[in-house]
mmCIF file with all atom_site columns, C-alpha atoms in Angstrom:
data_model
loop_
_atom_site.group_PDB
_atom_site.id
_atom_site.type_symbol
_atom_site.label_atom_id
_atom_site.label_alt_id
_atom_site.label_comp_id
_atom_site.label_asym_id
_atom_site.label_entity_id
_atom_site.label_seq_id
_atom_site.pdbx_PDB_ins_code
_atom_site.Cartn_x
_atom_site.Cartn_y
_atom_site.Cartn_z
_atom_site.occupancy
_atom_site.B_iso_or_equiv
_atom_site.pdbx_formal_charge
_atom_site.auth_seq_id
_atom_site.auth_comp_id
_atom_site.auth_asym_id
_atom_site.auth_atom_id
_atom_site.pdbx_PDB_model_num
ATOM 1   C CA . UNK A 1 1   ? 124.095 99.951  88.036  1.00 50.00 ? 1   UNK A CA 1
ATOM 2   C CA . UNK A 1 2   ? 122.963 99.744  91.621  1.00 54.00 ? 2   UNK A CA 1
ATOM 3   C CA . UNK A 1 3   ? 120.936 103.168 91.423  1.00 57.00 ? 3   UNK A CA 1
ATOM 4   C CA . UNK A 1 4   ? 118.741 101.964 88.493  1.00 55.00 ? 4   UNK A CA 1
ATOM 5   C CA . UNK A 1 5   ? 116.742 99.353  90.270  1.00 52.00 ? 5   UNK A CA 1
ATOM 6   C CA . UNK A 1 6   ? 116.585 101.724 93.283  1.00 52.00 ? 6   UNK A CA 1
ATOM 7   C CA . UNK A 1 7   ? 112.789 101.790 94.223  1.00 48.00 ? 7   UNK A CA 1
ATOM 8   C CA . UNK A 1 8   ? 111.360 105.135 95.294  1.00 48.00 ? 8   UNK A CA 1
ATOM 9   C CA . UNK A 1 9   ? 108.215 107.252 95.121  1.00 44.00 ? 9   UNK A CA 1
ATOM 10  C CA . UNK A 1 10  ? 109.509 108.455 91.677  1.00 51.00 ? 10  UNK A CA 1
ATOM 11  C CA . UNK A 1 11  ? 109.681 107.031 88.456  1.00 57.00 ? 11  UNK A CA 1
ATOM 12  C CA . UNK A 1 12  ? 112.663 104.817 86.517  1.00 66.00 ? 12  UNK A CA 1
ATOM 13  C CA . UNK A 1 13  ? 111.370 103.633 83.827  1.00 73.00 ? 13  UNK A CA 1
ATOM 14  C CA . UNK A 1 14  ? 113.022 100.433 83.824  1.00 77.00 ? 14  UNK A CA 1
ATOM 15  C CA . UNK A 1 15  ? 111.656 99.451  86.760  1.00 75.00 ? 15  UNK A CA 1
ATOM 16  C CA . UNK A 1 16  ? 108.038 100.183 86.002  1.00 76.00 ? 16  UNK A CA 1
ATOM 17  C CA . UNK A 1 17  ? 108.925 97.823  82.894  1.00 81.00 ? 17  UNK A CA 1
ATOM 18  C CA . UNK A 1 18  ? 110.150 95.273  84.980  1.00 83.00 ? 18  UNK A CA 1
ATOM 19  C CA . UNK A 1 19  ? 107.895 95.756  87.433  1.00 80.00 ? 19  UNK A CA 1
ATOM 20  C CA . UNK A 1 20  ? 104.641 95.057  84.988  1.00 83.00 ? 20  UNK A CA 1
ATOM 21  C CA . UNK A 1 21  ? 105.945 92.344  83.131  1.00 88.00 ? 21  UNK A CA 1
ATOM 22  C CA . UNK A 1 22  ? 107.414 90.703  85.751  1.00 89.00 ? 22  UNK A CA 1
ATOM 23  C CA . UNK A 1 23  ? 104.005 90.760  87.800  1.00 87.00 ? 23  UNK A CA 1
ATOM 24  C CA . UNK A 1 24  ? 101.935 89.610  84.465  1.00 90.00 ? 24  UNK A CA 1
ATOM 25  C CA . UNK A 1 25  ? 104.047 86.748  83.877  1.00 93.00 ? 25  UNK A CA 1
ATOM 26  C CA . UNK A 1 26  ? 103.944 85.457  87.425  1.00 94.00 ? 26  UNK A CA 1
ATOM 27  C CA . UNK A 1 27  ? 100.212 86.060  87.744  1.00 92.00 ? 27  UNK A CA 1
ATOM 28  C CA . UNK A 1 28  ? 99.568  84.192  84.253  1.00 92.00 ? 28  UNK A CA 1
ATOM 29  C CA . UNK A 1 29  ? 102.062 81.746  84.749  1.00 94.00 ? 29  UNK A CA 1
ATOM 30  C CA . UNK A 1 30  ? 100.266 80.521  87.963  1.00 95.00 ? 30  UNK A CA 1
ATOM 31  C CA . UNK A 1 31  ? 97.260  80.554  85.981  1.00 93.00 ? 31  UNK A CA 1
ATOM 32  C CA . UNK A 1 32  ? 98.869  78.025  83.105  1.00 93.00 ? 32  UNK A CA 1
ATOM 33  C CA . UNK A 1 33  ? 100.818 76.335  85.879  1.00 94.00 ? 33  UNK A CA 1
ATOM 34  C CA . UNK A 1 34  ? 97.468  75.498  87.551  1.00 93.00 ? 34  UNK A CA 1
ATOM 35  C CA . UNK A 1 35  ? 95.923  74.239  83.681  1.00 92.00 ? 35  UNK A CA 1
ATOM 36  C CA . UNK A 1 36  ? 99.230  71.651  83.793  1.00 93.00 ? 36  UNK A CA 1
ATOM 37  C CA . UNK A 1 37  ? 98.240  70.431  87.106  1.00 92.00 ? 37  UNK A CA 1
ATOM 38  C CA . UNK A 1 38  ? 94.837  69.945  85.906  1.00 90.00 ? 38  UNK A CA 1
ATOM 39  C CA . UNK A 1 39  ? 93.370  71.897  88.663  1.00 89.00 ? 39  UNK A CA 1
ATOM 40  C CA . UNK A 1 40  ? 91.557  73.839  87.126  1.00 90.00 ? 40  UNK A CA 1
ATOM 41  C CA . UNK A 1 41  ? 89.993  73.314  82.636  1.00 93.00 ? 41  UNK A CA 1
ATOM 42  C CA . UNK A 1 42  ? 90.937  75.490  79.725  1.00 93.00 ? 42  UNK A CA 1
ATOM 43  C CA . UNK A 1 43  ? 87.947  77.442  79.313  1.00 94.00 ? 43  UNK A CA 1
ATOM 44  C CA . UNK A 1 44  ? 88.280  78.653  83.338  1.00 93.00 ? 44  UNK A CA 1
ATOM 45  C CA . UNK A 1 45  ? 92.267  79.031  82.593  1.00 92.00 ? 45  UNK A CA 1
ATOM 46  C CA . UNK A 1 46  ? 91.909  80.894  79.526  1.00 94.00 ? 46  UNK A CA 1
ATOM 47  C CA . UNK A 1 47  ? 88.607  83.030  80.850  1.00 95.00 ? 47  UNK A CA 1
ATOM 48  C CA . UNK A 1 48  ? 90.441  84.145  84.289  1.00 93.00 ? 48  UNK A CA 1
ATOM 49  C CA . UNK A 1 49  ? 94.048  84.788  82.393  1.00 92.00 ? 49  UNK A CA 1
ATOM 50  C CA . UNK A 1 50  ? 91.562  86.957  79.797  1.00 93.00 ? 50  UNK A CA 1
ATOM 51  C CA . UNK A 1 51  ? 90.138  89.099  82.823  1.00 94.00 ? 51  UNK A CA 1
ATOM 52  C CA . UNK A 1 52  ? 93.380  89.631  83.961  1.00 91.00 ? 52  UNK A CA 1
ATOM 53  C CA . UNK A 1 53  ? 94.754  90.906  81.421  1.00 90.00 ? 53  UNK A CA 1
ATOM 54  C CA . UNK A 1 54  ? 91.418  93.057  81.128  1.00 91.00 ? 54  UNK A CA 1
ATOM 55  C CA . UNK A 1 55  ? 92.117  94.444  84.567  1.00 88.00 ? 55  UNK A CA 1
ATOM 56  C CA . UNK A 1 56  ? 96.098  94.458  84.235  1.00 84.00 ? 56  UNK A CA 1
ATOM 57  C CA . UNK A 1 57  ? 95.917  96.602  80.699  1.00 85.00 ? 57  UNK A CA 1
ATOM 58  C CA . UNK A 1 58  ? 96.113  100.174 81.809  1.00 82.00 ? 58  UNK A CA 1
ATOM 59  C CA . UNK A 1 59  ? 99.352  98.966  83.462  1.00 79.00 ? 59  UNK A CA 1
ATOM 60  C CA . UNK A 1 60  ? 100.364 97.870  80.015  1.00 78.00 ? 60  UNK A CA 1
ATOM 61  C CA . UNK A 1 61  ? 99.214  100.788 78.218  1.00 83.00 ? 61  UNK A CA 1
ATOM 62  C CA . UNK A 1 62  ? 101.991 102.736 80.908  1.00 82.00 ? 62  UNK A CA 1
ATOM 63  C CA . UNK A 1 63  ? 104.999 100.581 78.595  1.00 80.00 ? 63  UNK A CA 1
ATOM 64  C CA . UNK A 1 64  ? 103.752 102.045 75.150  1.00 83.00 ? 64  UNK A CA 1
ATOM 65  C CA . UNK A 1 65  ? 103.132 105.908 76.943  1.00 82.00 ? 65  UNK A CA 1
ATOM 66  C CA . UNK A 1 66  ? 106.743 105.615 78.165  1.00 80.00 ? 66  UNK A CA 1
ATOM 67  C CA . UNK A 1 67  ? 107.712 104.199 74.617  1.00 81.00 ? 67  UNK A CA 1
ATOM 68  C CA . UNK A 1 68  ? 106.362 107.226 73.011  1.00 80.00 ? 68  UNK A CA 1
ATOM 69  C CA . UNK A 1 69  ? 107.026 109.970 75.462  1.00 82.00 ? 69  UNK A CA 1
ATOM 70  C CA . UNK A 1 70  ? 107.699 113.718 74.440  1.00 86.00 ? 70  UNK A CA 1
ATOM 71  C CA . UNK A 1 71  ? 111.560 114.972 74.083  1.00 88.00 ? 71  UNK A CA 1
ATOM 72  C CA . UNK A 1 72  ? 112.044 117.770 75.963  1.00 89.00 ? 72  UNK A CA 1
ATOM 73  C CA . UNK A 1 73  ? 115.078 119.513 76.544  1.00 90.00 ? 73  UNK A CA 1
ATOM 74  C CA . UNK A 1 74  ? 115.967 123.265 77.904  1.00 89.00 ? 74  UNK A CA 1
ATOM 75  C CA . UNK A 1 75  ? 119.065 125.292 75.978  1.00 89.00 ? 75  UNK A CA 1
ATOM 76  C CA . UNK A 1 76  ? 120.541 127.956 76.856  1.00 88.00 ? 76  UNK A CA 1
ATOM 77  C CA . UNK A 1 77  ? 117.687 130.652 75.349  1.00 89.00 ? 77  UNK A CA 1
ATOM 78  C CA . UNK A 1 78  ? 115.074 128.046 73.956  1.00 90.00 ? 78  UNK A CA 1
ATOM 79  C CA . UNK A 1 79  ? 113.050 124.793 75.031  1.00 91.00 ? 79  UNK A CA 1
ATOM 80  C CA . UNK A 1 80  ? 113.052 122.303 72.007  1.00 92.00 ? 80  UNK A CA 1
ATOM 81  C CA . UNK A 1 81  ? 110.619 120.002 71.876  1.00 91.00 ? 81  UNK A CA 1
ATOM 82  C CA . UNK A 1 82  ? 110.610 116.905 69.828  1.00 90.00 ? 82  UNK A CA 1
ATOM 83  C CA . UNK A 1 83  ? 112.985 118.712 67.920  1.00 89.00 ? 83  UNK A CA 1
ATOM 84  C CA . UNK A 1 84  ? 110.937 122.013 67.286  1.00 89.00 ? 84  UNK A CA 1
ATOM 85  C CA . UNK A 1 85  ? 112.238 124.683 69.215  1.00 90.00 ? 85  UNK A CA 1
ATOM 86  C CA . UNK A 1 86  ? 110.414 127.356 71.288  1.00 90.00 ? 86  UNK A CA 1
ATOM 87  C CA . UNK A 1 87  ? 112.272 130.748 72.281  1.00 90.00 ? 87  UNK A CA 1
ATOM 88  C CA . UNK A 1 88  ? 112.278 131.823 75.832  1.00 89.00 ? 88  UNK A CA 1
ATOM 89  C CA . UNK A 1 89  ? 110.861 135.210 74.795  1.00 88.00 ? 89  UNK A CA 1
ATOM 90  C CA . UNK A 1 90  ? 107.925 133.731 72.562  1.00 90.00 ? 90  UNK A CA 1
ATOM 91  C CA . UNK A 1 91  ? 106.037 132.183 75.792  1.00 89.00 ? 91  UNK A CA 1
ATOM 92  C CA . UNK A 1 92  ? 103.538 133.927 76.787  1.00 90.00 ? 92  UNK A CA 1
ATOM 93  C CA . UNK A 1 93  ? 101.733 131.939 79.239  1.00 90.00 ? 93  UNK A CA 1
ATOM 94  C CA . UNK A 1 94  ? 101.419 128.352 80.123  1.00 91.00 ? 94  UNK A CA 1
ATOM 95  C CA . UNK A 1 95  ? 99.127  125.784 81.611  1.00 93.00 ? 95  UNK A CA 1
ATOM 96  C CA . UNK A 1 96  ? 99.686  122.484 82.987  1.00 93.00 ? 96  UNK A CA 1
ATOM 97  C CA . UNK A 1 97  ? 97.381  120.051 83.640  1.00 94.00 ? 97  UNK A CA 1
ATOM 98  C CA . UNK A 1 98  ? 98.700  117.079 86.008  1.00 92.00 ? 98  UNK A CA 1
ATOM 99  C CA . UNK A 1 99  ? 96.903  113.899 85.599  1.00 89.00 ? 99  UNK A CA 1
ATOM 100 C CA . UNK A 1 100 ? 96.437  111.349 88.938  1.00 86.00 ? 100 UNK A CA 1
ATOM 101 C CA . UNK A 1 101 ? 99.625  109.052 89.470  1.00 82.00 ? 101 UNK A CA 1
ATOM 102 C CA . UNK A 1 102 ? 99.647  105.452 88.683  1.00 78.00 ? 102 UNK A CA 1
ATOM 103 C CA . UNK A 1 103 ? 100.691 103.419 91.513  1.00 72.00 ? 103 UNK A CA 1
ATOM 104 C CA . UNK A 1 104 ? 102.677 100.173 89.751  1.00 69.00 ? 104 UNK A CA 1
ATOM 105 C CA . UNK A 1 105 ? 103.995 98.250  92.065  1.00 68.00 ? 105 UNK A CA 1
ATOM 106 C CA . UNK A 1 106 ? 105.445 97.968  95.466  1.00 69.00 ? 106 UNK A CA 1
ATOM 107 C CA . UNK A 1 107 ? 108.973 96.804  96.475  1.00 65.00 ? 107 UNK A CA 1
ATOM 108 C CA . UNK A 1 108 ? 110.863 97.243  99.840  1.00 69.00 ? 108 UNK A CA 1
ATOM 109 C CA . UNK A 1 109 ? 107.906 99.338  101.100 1.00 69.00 ? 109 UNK A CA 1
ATOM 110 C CA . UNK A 1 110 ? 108.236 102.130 98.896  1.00 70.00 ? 110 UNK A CA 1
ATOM 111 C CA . UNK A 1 111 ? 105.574 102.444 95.852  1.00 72.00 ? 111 UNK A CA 1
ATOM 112 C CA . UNK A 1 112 ? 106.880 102.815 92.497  1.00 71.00 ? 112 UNK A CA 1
ATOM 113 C CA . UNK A 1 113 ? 104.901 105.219 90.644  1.00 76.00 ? 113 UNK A CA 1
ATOM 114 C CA . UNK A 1 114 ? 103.941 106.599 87.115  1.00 80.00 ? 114 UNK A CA 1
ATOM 115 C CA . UNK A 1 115 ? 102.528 110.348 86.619  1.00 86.00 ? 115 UNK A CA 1
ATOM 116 C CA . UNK A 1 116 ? 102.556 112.584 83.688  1.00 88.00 ? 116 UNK A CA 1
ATOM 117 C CA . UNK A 1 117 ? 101.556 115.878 83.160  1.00 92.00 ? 117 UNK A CA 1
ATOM 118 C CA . UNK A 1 118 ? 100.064 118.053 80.065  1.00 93.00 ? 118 UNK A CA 1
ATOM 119 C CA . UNK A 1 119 ? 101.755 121.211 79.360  1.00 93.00 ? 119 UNK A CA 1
ATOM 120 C CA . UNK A 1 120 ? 100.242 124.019 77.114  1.00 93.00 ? 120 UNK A CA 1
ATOM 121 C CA . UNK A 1 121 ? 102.638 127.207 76.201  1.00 91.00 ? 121 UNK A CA 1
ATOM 122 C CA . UNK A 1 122 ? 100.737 130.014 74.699  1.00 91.00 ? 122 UNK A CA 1
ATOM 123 C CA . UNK A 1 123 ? 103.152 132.113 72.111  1.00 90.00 ? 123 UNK A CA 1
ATOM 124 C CA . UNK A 1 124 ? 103.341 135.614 71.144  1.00 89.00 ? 124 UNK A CA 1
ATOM 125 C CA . UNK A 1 125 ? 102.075 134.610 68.282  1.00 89.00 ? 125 UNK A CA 1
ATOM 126 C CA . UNK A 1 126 ? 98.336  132.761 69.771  1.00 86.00 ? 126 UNK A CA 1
ATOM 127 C CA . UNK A 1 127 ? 99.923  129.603 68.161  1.00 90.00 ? 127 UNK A CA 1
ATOM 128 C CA . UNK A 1 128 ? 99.724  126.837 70.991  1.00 92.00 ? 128 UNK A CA 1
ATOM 129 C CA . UNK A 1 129 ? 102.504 124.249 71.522  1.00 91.00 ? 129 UNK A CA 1
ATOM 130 C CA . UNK A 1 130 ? 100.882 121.058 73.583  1.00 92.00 ? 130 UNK A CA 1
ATOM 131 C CA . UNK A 1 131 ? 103.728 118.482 74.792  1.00 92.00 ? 131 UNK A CA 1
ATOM 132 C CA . UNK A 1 132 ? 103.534 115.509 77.267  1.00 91.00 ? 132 UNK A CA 1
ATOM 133 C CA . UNK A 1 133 ? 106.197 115.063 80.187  1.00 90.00 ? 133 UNK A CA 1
ATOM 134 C CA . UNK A 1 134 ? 106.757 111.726 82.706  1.00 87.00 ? 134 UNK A CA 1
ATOM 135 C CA . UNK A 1 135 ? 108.051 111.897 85.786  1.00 84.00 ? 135 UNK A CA 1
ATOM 136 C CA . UNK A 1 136 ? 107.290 113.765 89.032  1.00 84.00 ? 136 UNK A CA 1
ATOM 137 C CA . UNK A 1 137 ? 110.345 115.149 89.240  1.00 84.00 ? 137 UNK A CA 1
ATOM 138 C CA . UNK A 1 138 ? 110.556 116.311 85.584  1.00 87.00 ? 138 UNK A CA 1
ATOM 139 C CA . UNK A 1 139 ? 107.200 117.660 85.792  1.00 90.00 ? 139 UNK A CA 1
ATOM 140 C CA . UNK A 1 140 ? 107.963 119.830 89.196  1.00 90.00 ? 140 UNK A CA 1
ATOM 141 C CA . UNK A 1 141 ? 111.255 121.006 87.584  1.00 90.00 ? 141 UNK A CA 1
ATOM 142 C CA . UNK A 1 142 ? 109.759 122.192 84.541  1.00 91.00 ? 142 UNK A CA 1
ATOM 143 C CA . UNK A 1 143 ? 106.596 123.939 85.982  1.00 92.00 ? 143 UNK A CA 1
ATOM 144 C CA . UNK A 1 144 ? 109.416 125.517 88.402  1.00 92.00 ? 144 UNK A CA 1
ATOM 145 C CA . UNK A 1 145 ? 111.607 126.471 85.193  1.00 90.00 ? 145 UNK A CA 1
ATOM 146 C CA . UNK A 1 146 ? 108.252 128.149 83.265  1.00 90.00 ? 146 UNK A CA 1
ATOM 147 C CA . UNK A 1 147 ? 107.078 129.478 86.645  1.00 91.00 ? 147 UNK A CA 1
ATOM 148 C CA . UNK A 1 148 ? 110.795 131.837 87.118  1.00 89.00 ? 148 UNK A CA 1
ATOM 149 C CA . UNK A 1 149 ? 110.646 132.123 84.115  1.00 85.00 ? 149 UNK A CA 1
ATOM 150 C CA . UNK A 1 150 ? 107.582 134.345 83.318  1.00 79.00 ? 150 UNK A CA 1
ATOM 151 C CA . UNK A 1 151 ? 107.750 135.721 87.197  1.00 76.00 ? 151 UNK A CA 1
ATOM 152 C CA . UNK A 1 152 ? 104.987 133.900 88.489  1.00 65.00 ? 152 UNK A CA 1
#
């Protein structure tokens, strides 16, 4: 129980759901608290709590990418993903393209963080097979995997 809310500089996705919400309710919530205190109107409380959540919604957009994320898993000859499966022997070459990691929050002076990576696997066959992986650690341990695998 302990190691799931275990910051480090890789992901858990339960944090990094926490972590948003839990900053976008105390942010907006100060904003509304300060509208009940009448220090500041509605139009300034609603404008400011509307660029907020302009500025806070690629931090949002991380919950739905982690809703909809890729399965990927690695048998014993094949690599099935989202339930179509991909011999060993069929790849013929693969790409990856690593996008820039999301920093989402801080706790405990460690940085929580959100990356994911595009991989491309070229078959025998030219037919392309595009999937989406989350995680640093997933991401190095399957670039590894395709890396030994075709004897880069």
């Amino acid at each position: 129980m302990n190691n799931k809310f275990k910051p480090n500089t890789d992901e858990r996705p339960i944090m990094i759901v926490i972590g948003i919400i839990t900053l976008y309710i105390l942010i907006a919530g100060f904003i509304s608290y300060l509208y009940c205190l009448h220090r500041i109107q509605f139009i300034p409380a609603i404008i400011s709590i509307g660029i907020f959540t302009a500025i806070y919604l690629p931090r949002l957009l991380i919950i739905n990418k982690l809703k909809n994320k890729d399965s990927i898993k690695i048998n014993e000859n094949s690599i099935t993903i989202n339930n179509q499966t991909v011999l060993f022997d069929q790849i013929k070459d693969f790409r990856v393209q690593k996008k820039k990691p999301q920093v989402v929050f801080f706790m405990n002076n460690s940085m929580v963080v959100f990356q994911e990576a595009e991989f491309h696997l070229l078959l025998n066959n030219n037919y392309q097979v595009d999937f989406t992986a989350i995680g640093t650690e997933k991401i190095n341990l399957l670039t590894e995997f395709l890396k030994t695998l075709k004897g880069y």
